[in-house]
Amino acid sequence: MTKSPLLSLPGAVPAEGPDEGVAAHYGDLFREQRSLANGSGFVDLSHRGVVTVSGADRLSWLHLLLTQHVESLAPRTATESLILSAHGHIEHALYLVDDGATTWMHVEPGTQEALIAYLESMKFFYRVDITDATDHYALVFLPAGSITAVPAEWAVRETPYGRDVFVPRDRLESFAAESGPPIGALAYEALRIEAHRPRLGLETDHRTIPHELGWLESAVHLSKGCYRGQETVARVHNLGRPPRRLVFLHLDGSDVHLPAHGAPVRIAGEGEDARAVGFITSSARHWELGPIALALVKRNTPEQAPLLAEDTAAAQETVVAP
């Protein structure tokens, strides 16, 4: 676990679970969310893994392994991709950018070693060099609208919702000091949930396929083959019947308890003995929407059905159509 030096900033409260090693918040969760939504401040994501791939064959080689079309990826163009098992289940989620000489990617904390082991096993005769750069580079998120200047030589993923900046670790504290108020991981997560963006290890389990989470739109190129698990992707896409689907939940604000990851989701009114139709994947308190969550439910769960997340009433919005 990589512990951030920014935990020494005033008010920093350490995060737990998958975001251990950075701050959950700096004393005012809703103020931090408002700042992030308004384009100011920065989020310390330095606990995430950083992997680089260099060499003349890097993009054509990655193209054979990933769900995304990256063979002709233009420099400084952000994309995201998955690595699937032979059965089409999600094993890794990668957030990539190429600077013209090196492909940079960040991944969930602690997953970089398994990712690198897989990539190394697939090198064969290709001219590629794979590096775990986590000890040398830290990820910092700047929201859309941020005016923080970033040195031209640093790798940056520019997305509609903000910039992922790969900061040299020896510059992390000085860059943070120039980037506005610090914002914790809880605020970042609340806005991620609001935007329906899935996260590996929270929205996924051992049998999740991309169709269930809406990752077909952002992380899978349906017109390319040549990657492990492609047959499952094509078959389920053509049949249109993924077994589960992601939903967004507005939770009853009168309940002080947020349902935790894995909490069962049932259809309201079917009684305490009713079988669960799904489970909570992520939950948060949002500065405008109140308590919210993402859940993975059975495909045939009626879209208009009122739900219960444990004992908390929940109204669902469709993310992935049944």
Short mmCIF file of C-alpha atoms in Angstrom, two decimals:
data_model
loop_
_atom_site.label_atom_id
_atom_site.label_comp_id
_atom_site.label_asym_id
_atom_site.label_seq_id
_atom_site.Cartn_x
_atom_site.Cartn_y
_atom_site.Cartn_z
CA MET A 1 0.00 0.00 0.00
CA THR A 2 1.38 3.40 -1.07
CA LYS A 3 0.81 6.03 1.63
CA SER A 4 0.57 9.56 0.29
CA PRO A 5 2.65 12.36 1.84
CA LEU A 6 -0.42 14.57 1.34
CA LEU A 7 -2.03 12.84 4.33
CA SER A 8 -0.03 15.37 6.36
CA LEU A 9 -2.11 18.26 4.98
CA PRO A 10 -4.39 20.01 7.52
CA GLY A 11 -7.66 18.18 8.15
CA ALA A 12 -6.75 15.05 6.20
CA VAL A 13 -8.70 11.96 7.30
CA PRO A 14 -7.29 8.69 5.90
CA ALA A 15 -9.50 6.67 3.58
CA GLU A 16 -10.26 3.01 4.10
CA GLY A 17 -10.96 0.11 1.77
CA PRO A 18 -9.81 0.40 -1.85
CA ASP A 19 -8.71 4.02 -1.35
CA GLU A 20 -6.50 3.35 1.65
CA GLY A 21 -3.32 5.39 1.44
CA VAL A 22 -4.89 8.73 0.47
CA ALA A 23 -7.30 11.11 2.20
CA ALA A 24 -11.02 10.33 2.38
CA HIS A 25 -11.69 14.02 3.03
CA TYR A 26 -10.10 17.13 4.49
CA GLY A 27 -12.83 18.06 6.96
CA ASP A 28 -15.76 19.23 4.81
CA LEU A 29 -17.10 16.57 2.44
CA PHE A 30 -19.84 18.63 0.77
CA ARG A 31 -17.67 21.71 0.31
CA GLU A 32 -15.09 19.50 -1.37
CA GLN A 33 -17.74 18.06 -3.70
CA ARG A 34 -18.92 21.55 -4.64
CA SER A 35 -15.36 22.65 -5.36
CA LEU A 36 -14.78 19.61 -7.56
CA ALA A 37 -18.06 20.12 -9.44
CA ASN A 38 -17.15 23.78 -9.98
CA GLY A 39 -13.72 22.98 -11.42
CA SER A 40 -11.40 23.86 -8.56
CA GLY A 41 -8.99 21.90 -6.41
CA PHE A 42 -7.30 18.55 -6.94
CA VAL A 43 -7.79 14.94 -5.86
CA ASP A 44 -4.84 12.91 -4.62
CA LEU A 45 -5.05 9.52 -6.37
CA SER A 46 -1.43 8.64 -5.73
CA HIS A 47 -2.39 5.21 -4.37
CA ARG A 48 -3.33 4.02 -7.86
CA GLY A 49 -0.98 1.85 -9.88
CA VAL A 50 0.95 3.37 -12.79
CA VAL A 51 2.22 1.19 -15.64
CA THR A 52 4.08 2.29 -18.76
CA VAL A 53 4.70 0.49 -22.03
CA SER A 54 7.37 1.77 -24.39
CA GLY A 55 8.95 0.42 -27.56
CA ALA A 56 8.23 0.58 -31.28
CA ASP A 57 5.51 -2.09 -31.18
CA ARG A 58 3.67 -0.89 -28.06
CA LEU A 59 0.39 0.22 -29.67
CA SER A 60 0.06 -2.60 -32.20
CA TRP A 61 0.87 -5.08 -29.42
CA LEU A 62 -1.59 -3.59 -26.93
CA HIS A 63 -4.19 -3.60 -29.70
CA LEU A 64 -4.03 -7.40 -29.71
CA LEU A 65 -4.64 -7.66 -25.96
CA LEU A 66 -7.13 -4.92 -25.12
CA THR A 67 -10.84 -4.49 -25.80
CA GLN A 68 -10.23 -1.00 -27.17
CA HIS A 69 -8.91 0.02 -30.61
CA VAL A 70 -5.49 1.51 -29.80
CA GLU A 71 -3.36 0.57 -32.81
CA SER A 72 -3.59 4.09 -34.24
CA LEU A 73 -4.14 5.96 -30.97
CA ALA A 74 -3.05 9.56 -31.48
CA PRO A 75 -0.67 11.16 -28.96
CA ARG A 76 -2.41 12.73 -25.94
CA THR A 77 -5.73 11.08 -26.78
CA ALA A 78 -7.30 9.59 -23.66
CA THR A 79 -9.04 6.24 -23.79
CA GLU A 80 -9.93 3.40 -21.48
CA SER A 81 -9.90 -0.32 -22.01
CA LEU A 82 -10.36 -3.71 -20.39
CA ILE A 83 -8.56 -7.00 -20.24
CA LEU A 84 -10.93 -9.94 -20.18
CA SER A 85 -10.64 -13.61 -19.26
CA ALA A 86 -11.11 -16.26 -21.92
CA HIS A 87 -14.79 -16.36 -20.90
CA GLY A 88 -15.22 -12.60 -21.28
CA HIS A 89 -15.14 -11.68 -17.60
CA ILE A 90 -13.46 -8.40 -16.64
CA GLU A 91 -10.00 -8.84 -15.11
CA HIS A 92 -8.44 -5.37 -15.48
CA ALA A 93 -9.59 -1.83 -16.27
CA LEU A 94 -6.94 0.43 -17.78
CA TYR A 95 -7.05 4.21 -18.27
CA LEU A 96 -4.58 5.07 -21.02
CA VAL A 97 -2.86 7.85 -22.90
CA ASP A 98 0.10 7.73 -25.29
CA ASP A 99 2.61 10.58 -25.46
CA GLY A 100 4.11 9.54 -28.79
CA ALA A 101 6.87 7.44 -27.24
CA THR A 102 5.28 5.74 -24.21
CA THR A 103 1.81 4.49 -23.33
CA TRP A 104 0.84 5.51 -19.80
CA MET A 105 -1.92 3.82 -17.86
CA HIS A 106 -3.30 3.93 -14.36
CA VAL A 107 -5.11 1.05 -12.70
CA GLU A 108 -6.77 0.16 -9.42
CA PRO A 109 -4.48 0.16 -6.37
CA GLY A 110 -2.59 -3.10 -6.01
CA THR A 111 -3.60 -4.54 -9.38
CA GLN A 112 -0.53 -3.42 -11.31
CA GLU A 113 1.55 -6.47 -10.40
CA ALA A 114 -1.01 -8.94 -11.80
CA LEU A 115 -1.45 -6.76 -14.88
CA ILE A 116 2.28 -6.62 -15.51
CA ALA A 117 2.61 -10.38 -15.05
CA TYR A 118 -0.03 -10.92 -17.74
CA LEU A 119 1.53 -8.38 -20.09
CA GLU A 120 4.98 -9.90 -19.64
CA SER A 121 3.58 -13.35 -20.48
CA MET A 122 2.29 -11.97 -23.79
CA LYS A 123 5.43 -10.14 -24.98
CA PHE A 124 6.76 -12.91 -27.26
CA PHE A 125 8.88 -11.29 -29.99
CA TYR A 126 7.31 -7.81 -29.79
CA ARG A 127 9.53 -4.78 -29.19
CA VAL A 128 7.98 -3.55 -25.96
CA ASP A 129 9.22 -2.67 -22.49
CA ILE A 130 6.77 -2.86 -19.58
CA THR A 131 7.48 -0.91 -16.38
CA ASP A 132 5.81 -0.61 -13.00
CA ALA A 133 6.17 3.15 -12.58
CA THR A 134 4.09 3.41 -9.40
CA ASP A 135 7.10 4.21 -7.21
CA HIS A 136 8.11 7.06 -9.50
CA TYR A 137 4.82 8.61 -10.61
CA ALA A 138 1.68 9.59 -8.71
CA LEU A 139 -1.74 10.25 -10.18
CA VAL A 140 -3.47 13.56 -9.47
CA PHE A 141 -6.94 14.44 -10.79
CA LEU A 142 -7.79 18.00 -11.84
CA PRO A 143 -11.50 18.60 -12.54
CA ALA A 144 -12.82 20.02 -15.80
CA GLY A 145 -12.42 23.80 -15.67
CA SER A 146 -9.29 23.71 -13.52
CA ILE A 147 -6.77 26.40 -14.46
CA THR A 148 -3.82 24.61 -12.85
CA ALA A 149 -0.84 24.61 -15.22
CA VAL A 150 0.81 21.27 -15.95
CA PRO A 151 4.37 21.03 -17.32
CA ALA A 152 4.32 20.13 -21.02
CA GLU A 153 6.61 17.14 -20.52
CA TRP A 154 4.23 15.36 -18.10
CA ALA A 155 1.76 12.74 -19.32
CA VAL A 156 -1.86 13.87 -19.03
CA ARG A 157 -5.16 12.11 -19.79
CA GLU A 158 -7.67 14.77 -20.79
CA THR A 159 -11.28 13.60 -20.42
CA PRO A 160 -14.64 15.41 -20.49
CA TYR A 161 -14.75 15.39 -16.69
CA GLY A 162 -11.14 16.36 -15.96
CA ARG A 163 -7.44 15.62 -16.30
CA ASP A 164 -5.49 12.67 -14.94
CA VAL A 165 -1.95 13.95 -14.41
CA PHE A 166 1.01 11.58 -13.98
CA VAL A 167 3.11 13.60 -11.54
CA PRO A 168 6.71 12.67 -10.67
CA ARG A 169 6.50 11.57 -7.04
CA ASP A 170 9.26 13.97 -5.99
CA ARG A 171 7.06 16.81 -7.32
CA LEU A 172 3.77 15.66 -5.76
CA GLU A 173 3.79 17.98 -2.76
CA SER A 174 4.88 21.06 -4.70
CA PHE A 175 2.33 20.39 -7.48
CA ALA A 176 -0.41 19.95 -4.88
CA ALA A 177 0.50 23.28 -3.32
CA GLU A 178 -0.07 24.96 -6.70
CA SER A 179 -3.34 23.17 -7.51
CA GLY A 180 -5.89 24.72 -5.17
CA PRO A 181 -7.74 23.17 -2.24
CA PRO A 182 -7.25 19.45 -1.61
CA ILE A 183 -10.29 17.25 -2.21
CA GLY A 184 -10.70 13.79 -0.77
CA ALA A 185 -11.51 10.46 -2.38
CA LEU A 186 -15.07 10.47 -1.00
CA ALA A 187 -15.95 13.58 -3.01
CA TYR A 188 -14.38 12.08 -6.13
CA GLU A 189 -16.36 8.88 -5.59
CA ALA A 190 -19.64 10.75 -5.13
CA LEU A 191 -19.22 12.47 -8.49
CA ARG A 192 -18.13 9.19 -10.11
CA ILE A 193 -21.30 7.48 -8.87
CA GLU A 194 -23.42 10.43 -10.03
CA ALA A 195 -21.85 10.06 -13.51
CA HIS A 196 -22.54 6.28 -13.53
CA ARG A 197 -18.86 5.46 -14.13
CA PRO A 198 -18.07 1.87 -13.06
CA ARG A 199 -15.01 0.97 -11.04
CA LEU A 200 -13.16 -2.33 -11.07
CA GLY A 201 -13.55 -4.22 -7.80
CA LEU A 202 -16.66 -2.30 -6.79
CA GLU A 203 -19.02 -2.60 -9.76
CA THR A 204 -17.32 -5.85 -10.80
CA ASP A 205 -17.09 -9.34 -9.37
CA HIS A 206 -15.56 -12.54 -10.74
CA ARG A 207 -18.26 -12.97 -13.40
CA THR A 208 -18.92 -9.41 -14.59
CA ILE A 209 -18.96 -8.83 -18.35
CA PRO A 210 -18.63 -5.37 -19.96
CA HIS A 211 -22.25 -5.25 -21.19
CA GLU A 212 -23.59 -5.23 -17.62
CA LEU A 213 -21.89 -1.95 -16.70
CA GLY A 214 -22.18 0.16 -19.84
CA TRP A 215 -18.49 -0.32 -20.57
CA LEU A 216 -19.30 -1.23 -24.17
CA GLU A 217 -19.67 2.49 -24.89
CA SER A 218 -16.37 3.68 -23.43
CA ALA A 219 -13.96 0.76 -23.12
CA VAL A 220 -14.85 -1.76 -25.86
CA HIS A 221 -14.53 -1.42 -29.63
CA LEU A 222 -17.16 -3.68 -31.13
CA SER A 223 -15.61 -3.76 -34.61
CA LYS A 224 -12.26 -5.21 -33.60
CA GLY A 225 -11.41 -8.78 -32.73
CA CYS A 226 -8.11 -10.36 -31.75
CA TYR A 227 -8.41 -10.13 -27.99
CA ARG A 228 -9.13 -12.67 -25.30
CA GLY A 229 -12.84 -12.88 -24.49
CA GLN A 230 -13.97 -11.25 -27.76
CA GLU A 231 -16.27 -14.16 -28.61
CA THR A 232 -18.31 -13.60 -25.44
CA VAL A 233 -18.51 -9.86 -26.08
CA ALA A 234 -19.82 -10.41 -29.61
CA ARG A 235 -22.27 -13.15 -28.64
CA VAL A 236 -23.88 -11.26 -25.77
CA HIS A 237 -23.98 -8.04 -27.79
CA ASN A 238 -25.74 -9.75 -30.69
CA LEU A 239 -28.23 -11.51 -28.42
CA GLY A 240 -28.76 -8.41 -26.29
CA ARG A 241 -29.15 -10.38 -23.07
CA PRO A 242 -26.51 -9.67 -20.44
CA PRO A 243 -27.50 -11.46 -17.22
CA ARG A 244 -27.33 -8.33 -15.05
CA ARG A 245 -27.50 -4.56 -15.48
CA LEU A 246 -26.18 -1.51 -13.66
CA VAL A 247 -28.71 0.87 -12.07
CA PHE A 248 -28.40 4.21 -10.31
CA LEU A 249 -30.29 4.54 -7.03
CA HIS A 250 -31.69 7.52 -5.20
CA LEU A 251 -31.76 6.39 -1.58
CA ASP A 252 -34.18 7.48 1.13
CA GLY A 253 -32.54 10.50 2.73
CA SER A 254 -34.15 9.92 6.11
CA ASP A 255 -31.96 6.86 6.69
CA VAL A 256 -28.64 7.82 8.28
CA HIS A 257 -27.08 4.53 7.19
CA LEU A 258 -25.50 4.14 3.75
CA PRO A 259 -25.75 0.57 2.42
CA ALA A 260 -22.28 -0.90 2.04
CA HIS A 261 -20.76 -2.61 -0.96
CA GLY A 262 -22.41 -6.03 -1.29
CA ALA A 263 -25.61 -5.11 0.55
CA PRO A 264 -28.57 -7.01 -0.95
CA VAL A 265 -31.09 -5.25 -3.17
CA ARG A 266 -34.70 -6.52 -3.19
CA ILE A 267 -37.94 -5.43 -4.81
CA ALA A 268 -39.97 -3.44 -2.27
CA GLY A 269 -43.21 -4.99 -1.11
CA GLU A 270 -42.24 -8.60 -1.69
CA GLY A 271 -41.57 -9.30 1.98
CA GLU A 272 -38.48 -9.91 4.09
CA ASP A 273 -38.04 -13.42 2.70
CA ALA A 274 -37.94 -12.28 -0.93
CA ARG A 275 -34.78 -13.27 -2.76
CA ALA A 276 -32.31 -10.51 -3.59
CA VAL A 277 -32.34 -9.29 -7.19
CA GLY A 278 -28.89 -7.74 -6.90
CA PHE A 279 -26.43 -5.95 -4.66
CA ILE A 280 -25.06 -2.49 -3.93
CA THR A 281 -21.74 -1.82 -5.64
CA SER A 282 -20.98 1.75 -4.49
CA SER A 283 -22.74 4.36 -2.34
CA ALA A 284 -22.10 7.96 -1.34
CA ARG A 285 -23.61 11.12 0.10
CA HIS A 286 -23.94 13.71 -2.64
CA TRP A 287 -23.99 17.44 -1.95
CA GLU A 288 -27.09 17.99 -4.16
CA LEU A 289 -28.73 14.59 -4.65
CA GLY A 290 -28.43 13.27 -1.11
CA PRO A 291 -27.59 9.58 -0.60
CA ILE A 292 -27.00 7.78 -3.90
CA ALA A 293 -25.71 4.40 -5.01
CA LEU A 294 -24.94 2.12 -7.91
CA ALA A 295 -26.22 -1.44 -7.90
CA LEU A 296 -26.01 -4.49 -10.12
CA VAL A 297 -29.38 -6.18 -10.52
CA LYS A 298 -30.82 -9.05 -12.55
CA ARG A 299 -31.61 -8.07 -16.11
CA ASN A 300 -35.32 -8.84 -15.77
CA THR A 301 -35.81 -6.63 -12.69
CA PRO A 302 -38.63 -4.24 -13.72
CA GLU A 303 -37.22 -0.79 -14.48
CA GLN A 304 -39.98 1.01 -12.58
CA ALA A 305 -39.98 -1.28 -9.55
CA PRO A 306 -39.26 0.40 -6.19
CA LEU A 307 -36.32 -1.29 -4.53
CA LEU A 308 -34.89 -1.80 -1.07
CA ALA A 309 -31.16 -1.56 -0.46
CA GLU A 310 -31.03 -3.59 2.74
CA ASP A 311 -33.83 -1.71 4.55
CA THR A 312 -33.43 1.61 2.72
CA ALA A 313 -36.01 2.57 0.11
CA ALA A 314 -34.49 3.25 -3.29
CA ALA A 315 -35.80 4.64 -6.58
CA GLN A 316 -33.91 3.37 -9.60
CA GLU A 317 -32.71 5.07 -12.77
CA THR A 318 -31.70 2.91 -15.71
CA VAL A 319 -28.02 2.94 -16.62
CA VAL A 320 -27.93 -0.21 -18.74
CA ALA A 321 -31.19 -0.99 -20.49
CA PRO A 322 -32.58 -4.49 -19.92
#
